[in-house]
Short mmCIF file of C-alpha atoms in Angstrom, two decimals:
data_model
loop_
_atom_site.label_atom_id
_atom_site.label_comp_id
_atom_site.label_asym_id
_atom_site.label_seq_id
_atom_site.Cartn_x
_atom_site.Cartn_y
_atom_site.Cartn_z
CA UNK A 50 -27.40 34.05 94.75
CA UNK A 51 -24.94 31.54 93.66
CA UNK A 52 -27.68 29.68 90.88
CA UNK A 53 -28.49 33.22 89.77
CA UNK A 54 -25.09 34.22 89.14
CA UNK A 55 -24.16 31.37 87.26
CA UNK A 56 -27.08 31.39 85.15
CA UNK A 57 -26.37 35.12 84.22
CA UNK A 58 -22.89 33.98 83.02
CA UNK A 59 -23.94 31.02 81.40
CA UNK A 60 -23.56 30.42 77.81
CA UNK A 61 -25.99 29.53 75.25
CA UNK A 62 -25.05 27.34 72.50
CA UNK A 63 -26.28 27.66 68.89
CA UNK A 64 -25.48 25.03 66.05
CA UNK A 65 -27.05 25.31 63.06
CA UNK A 66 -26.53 22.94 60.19
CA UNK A 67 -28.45 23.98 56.68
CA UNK A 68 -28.40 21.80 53.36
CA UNK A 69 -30.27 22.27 49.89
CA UNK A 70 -29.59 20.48 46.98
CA UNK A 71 -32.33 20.84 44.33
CA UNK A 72 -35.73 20.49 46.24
CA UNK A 73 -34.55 18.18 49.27
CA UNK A 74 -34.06 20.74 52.45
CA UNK A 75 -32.65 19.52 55.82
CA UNK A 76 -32.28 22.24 58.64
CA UNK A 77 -30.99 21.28 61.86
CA UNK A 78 -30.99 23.58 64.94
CA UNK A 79 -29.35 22.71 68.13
CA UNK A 80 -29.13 24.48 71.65
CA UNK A 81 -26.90 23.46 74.34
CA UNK A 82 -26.53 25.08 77.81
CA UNK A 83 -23.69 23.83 80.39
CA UNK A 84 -21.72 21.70 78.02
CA UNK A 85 -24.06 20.16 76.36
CA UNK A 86 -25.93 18.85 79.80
CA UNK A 87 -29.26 20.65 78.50
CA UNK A 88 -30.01 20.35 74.84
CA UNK A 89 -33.12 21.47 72.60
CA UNK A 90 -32.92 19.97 69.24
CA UNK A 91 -35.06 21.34 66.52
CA UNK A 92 -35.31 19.46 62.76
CA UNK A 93 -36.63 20.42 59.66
CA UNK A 94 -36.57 17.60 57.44
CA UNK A 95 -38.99 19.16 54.78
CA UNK A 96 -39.48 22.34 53.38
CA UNK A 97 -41.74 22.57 50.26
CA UNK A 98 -44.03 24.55 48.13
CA UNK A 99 -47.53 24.01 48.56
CA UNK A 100 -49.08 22.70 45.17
CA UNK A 101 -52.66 24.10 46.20
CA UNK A 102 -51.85 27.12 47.47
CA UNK A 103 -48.79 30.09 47.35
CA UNK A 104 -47.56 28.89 50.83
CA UNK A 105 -44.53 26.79 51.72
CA UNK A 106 -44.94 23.57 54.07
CA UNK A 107 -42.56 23.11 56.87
CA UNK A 108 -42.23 19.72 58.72
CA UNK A 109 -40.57 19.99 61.77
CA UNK A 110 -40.11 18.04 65.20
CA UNK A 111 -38.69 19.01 68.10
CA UNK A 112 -36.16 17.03 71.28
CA UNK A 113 -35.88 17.91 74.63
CA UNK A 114 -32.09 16.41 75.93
CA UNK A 115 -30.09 13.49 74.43
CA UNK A 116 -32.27 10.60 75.29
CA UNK A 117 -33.30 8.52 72.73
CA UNK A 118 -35.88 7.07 74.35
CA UNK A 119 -38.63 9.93 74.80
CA UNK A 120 -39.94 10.43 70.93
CA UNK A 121 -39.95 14.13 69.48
CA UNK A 122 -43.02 16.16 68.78
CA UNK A 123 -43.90 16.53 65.59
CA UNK A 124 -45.55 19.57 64.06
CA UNK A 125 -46.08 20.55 60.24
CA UNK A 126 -46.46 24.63 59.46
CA UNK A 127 -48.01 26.03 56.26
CA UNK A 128 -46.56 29.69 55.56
CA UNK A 129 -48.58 31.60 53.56
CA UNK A 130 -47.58 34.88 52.33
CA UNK A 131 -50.79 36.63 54.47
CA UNK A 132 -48.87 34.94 57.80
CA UNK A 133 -45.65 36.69 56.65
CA UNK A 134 -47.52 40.51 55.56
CA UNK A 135 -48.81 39.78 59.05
CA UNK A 136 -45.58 38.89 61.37
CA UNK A 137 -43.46 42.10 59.38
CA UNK A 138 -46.58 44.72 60.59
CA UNK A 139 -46.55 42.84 63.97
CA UNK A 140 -42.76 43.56 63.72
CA UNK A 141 -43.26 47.05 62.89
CA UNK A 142 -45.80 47.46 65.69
CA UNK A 143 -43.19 46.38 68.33
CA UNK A 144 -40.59 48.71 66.71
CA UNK A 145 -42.73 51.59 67.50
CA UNK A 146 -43.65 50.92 71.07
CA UNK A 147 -40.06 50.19 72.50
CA UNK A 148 -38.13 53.47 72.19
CA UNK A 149 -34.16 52.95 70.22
CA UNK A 150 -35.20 49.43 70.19
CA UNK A 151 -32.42 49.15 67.17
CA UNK A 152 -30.08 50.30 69.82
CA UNK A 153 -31.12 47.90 72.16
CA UNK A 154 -30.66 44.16 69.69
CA UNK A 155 -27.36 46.32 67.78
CA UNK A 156 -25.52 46.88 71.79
CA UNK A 157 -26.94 43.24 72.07
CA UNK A 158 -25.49 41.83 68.82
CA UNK A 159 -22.16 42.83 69.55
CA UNK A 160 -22.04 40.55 72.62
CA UNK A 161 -22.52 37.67 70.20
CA UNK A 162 -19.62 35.77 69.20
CA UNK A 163 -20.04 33.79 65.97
CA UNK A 164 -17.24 31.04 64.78
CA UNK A 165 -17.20 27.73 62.81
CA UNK A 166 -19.05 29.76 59.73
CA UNK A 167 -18.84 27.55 56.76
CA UNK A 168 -21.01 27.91 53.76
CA UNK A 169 -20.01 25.70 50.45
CA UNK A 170 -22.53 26.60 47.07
CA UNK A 171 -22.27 24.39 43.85
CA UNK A 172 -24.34 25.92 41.17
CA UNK A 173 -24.95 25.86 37.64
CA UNK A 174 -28.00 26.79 35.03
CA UNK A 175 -27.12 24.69 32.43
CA UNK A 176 -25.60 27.40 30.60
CA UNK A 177 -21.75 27.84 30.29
CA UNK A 178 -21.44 32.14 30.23
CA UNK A 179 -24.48 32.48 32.97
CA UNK A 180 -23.41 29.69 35.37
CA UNK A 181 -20.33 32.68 35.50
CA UNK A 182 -22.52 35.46 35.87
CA UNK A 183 -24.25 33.56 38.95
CA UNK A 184 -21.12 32.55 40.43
CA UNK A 185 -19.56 35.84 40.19
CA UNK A 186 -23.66 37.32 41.68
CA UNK A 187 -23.67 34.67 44.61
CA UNK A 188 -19.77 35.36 45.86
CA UNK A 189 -20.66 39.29 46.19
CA UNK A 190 -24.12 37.70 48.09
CA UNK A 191 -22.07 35.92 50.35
CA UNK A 192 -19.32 39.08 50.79
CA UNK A 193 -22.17 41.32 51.42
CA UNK A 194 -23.84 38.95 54.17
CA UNK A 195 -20.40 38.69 55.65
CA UNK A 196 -19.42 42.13 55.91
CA UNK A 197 -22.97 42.91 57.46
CA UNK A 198 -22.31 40.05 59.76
CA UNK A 199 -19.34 40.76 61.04
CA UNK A 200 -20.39 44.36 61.73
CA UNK A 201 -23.25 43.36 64.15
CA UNK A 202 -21.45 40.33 65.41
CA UNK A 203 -18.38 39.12 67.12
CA UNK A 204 -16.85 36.92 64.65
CA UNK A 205 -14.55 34.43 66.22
CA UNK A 206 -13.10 32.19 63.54
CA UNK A 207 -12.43 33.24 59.84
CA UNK A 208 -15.27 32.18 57.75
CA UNK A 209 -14.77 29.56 55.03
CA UNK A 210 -17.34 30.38 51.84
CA UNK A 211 -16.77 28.47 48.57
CA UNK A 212 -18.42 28.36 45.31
CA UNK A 213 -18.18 26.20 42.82
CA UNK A 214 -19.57 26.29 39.39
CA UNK A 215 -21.07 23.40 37.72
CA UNK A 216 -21.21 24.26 33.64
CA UNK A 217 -22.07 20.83 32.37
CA UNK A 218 -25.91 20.99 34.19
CA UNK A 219 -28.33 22.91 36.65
CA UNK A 220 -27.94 22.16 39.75
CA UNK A 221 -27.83 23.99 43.18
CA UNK A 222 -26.81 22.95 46.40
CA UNK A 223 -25.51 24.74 49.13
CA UNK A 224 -24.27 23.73 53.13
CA UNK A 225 -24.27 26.00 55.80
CA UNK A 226 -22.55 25.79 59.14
CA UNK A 227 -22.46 27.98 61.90
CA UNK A 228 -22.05 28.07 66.10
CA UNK A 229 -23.29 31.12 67.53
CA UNK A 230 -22.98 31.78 71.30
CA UNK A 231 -23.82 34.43 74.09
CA UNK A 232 -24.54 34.89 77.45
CA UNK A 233 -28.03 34.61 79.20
CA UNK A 234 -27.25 37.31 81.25
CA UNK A 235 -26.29 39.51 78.15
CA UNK A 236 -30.06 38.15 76.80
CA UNK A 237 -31.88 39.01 80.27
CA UNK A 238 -30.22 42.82 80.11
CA UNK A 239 -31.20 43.43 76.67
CA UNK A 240 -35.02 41.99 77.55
CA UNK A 241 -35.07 44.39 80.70
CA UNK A 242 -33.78 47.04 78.43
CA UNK A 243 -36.86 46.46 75.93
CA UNK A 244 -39.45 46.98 79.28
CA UNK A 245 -37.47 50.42 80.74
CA UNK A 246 -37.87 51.52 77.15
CA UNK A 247 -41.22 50.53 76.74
CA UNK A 248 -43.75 53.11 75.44
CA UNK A 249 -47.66 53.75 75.33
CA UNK A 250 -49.99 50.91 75.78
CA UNK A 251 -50.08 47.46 74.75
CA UNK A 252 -49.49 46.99 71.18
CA UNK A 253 -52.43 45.88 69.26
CA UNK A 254 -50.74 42.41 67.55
CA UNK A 255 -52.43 40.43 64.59
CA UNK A 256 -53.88 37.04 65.38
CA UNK A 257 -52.61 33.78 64.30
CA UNK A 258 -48.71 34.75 64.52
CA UNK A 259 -45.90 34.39 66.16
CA UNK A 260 -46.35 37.46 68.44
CA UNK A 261 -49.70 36.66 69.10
CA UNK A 262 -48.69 33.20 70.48
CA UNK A 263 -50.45 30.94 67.17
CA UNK A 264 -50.01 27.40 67.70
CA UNK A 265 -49.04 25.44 64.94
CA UNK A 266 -50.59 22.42 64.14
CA UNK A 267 -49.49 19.09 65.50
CA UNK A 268 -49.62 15.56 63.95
#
């Protein structure tokens, strides 16, 4: 009783580290549970287009714990725009056989506390007058994304956004930081919420995706 308590109040730990400048992309996603006792790192070192095909190329590898010693796994993903059509009518399908599902991950949301949200932009387009007009564009992006963030969301901290314009050349490059956290126990209610509210039979799920359990390849 004790070990399932504290696992209900236990928080999860979410750091996620983004940077893009030009076509080099480096995503790092961390979880820690207990302080950092039980981490799952997840890197993204590369994140391309494919030049044979509309589809984007992810190479990733995985870490279970801080030991350097055991080496990661190492997987690369091809995203193709049929995968994605796929995953939002998978989506869709789940929507419609859990009943005020959007009730469900919105009551869940709010027991989410974000903080440490930093995101820095330099841009430019080479151009003096539209390097302003995307400057002035990206800080009502950012706005908007904050706003609808901080609706769903517990936000903790004050977020830091900067953009800086770069007239002289085109460039873009952007960092973004964030630590999300929340309770197992808020996770396992909203999952037992999802089965009470279940509805008709099992939902007939595309192949090959992330609902239907596809297995990306591994090198």
């Amino acid at each position: 009783m004790f070990l399932f308590l504290l696992i209900l109040f236990t928080k999860v730990t979410i750091r996620v580290n983004y940077y893009h400048h030009n076509d080099n992309d480096d995503l790092k996603v961390e979880f820690r549970v207990w302080f950092g006792l039980i981490r799952y790192k997840l890197n993204v070192p590369l994140i391309k287009i494919d030049d044979n095909s509309p589809s984007v190329i992810v190479n990733s590898h995985t870490q279970m714990g801080s030991s350097s010693g055991d080496s990661p796994e190492k997987k690369v993903n091809k995203i193709t725009p049929a995968n994605i059509l796929t995953n939002l009518q998978n989506t869709k399908e789940l929507i419609q056989h859990v009943f005020g599902m959007h009730v469900i991950v919105r009551k869940f949301f709010r027991k989410v506390t974000m903080k440490r949200f930093k995101w820095e932009t330099m841009i430019g387009v080479g151009d003096a007058a539209h390097t302003g007009m995307a400057t002035g564009a990206l800080w009502s992006i950012k706005g908007g994304i904050i706003g609808l963030l901080s609706h769903y969301l517990k936000v903790k901290d004050m977020p830091e956004l900067s953009v800086t314009p770069h007239f002289q050349a085109a460039v873009i490059q952007t960092r973004f930081t964030c630590i999300i956290q929340f309770r197992i126990g808020h996770a396992m209610l909203a999952g037992l919420k999802l089965i009470k509210f279940w509805k008709g039979g099992r939902p007939r799920f595309k192949s090959k995706t992330n609902f239907a359990n596809g297995k990306p390849k591994s090198v």
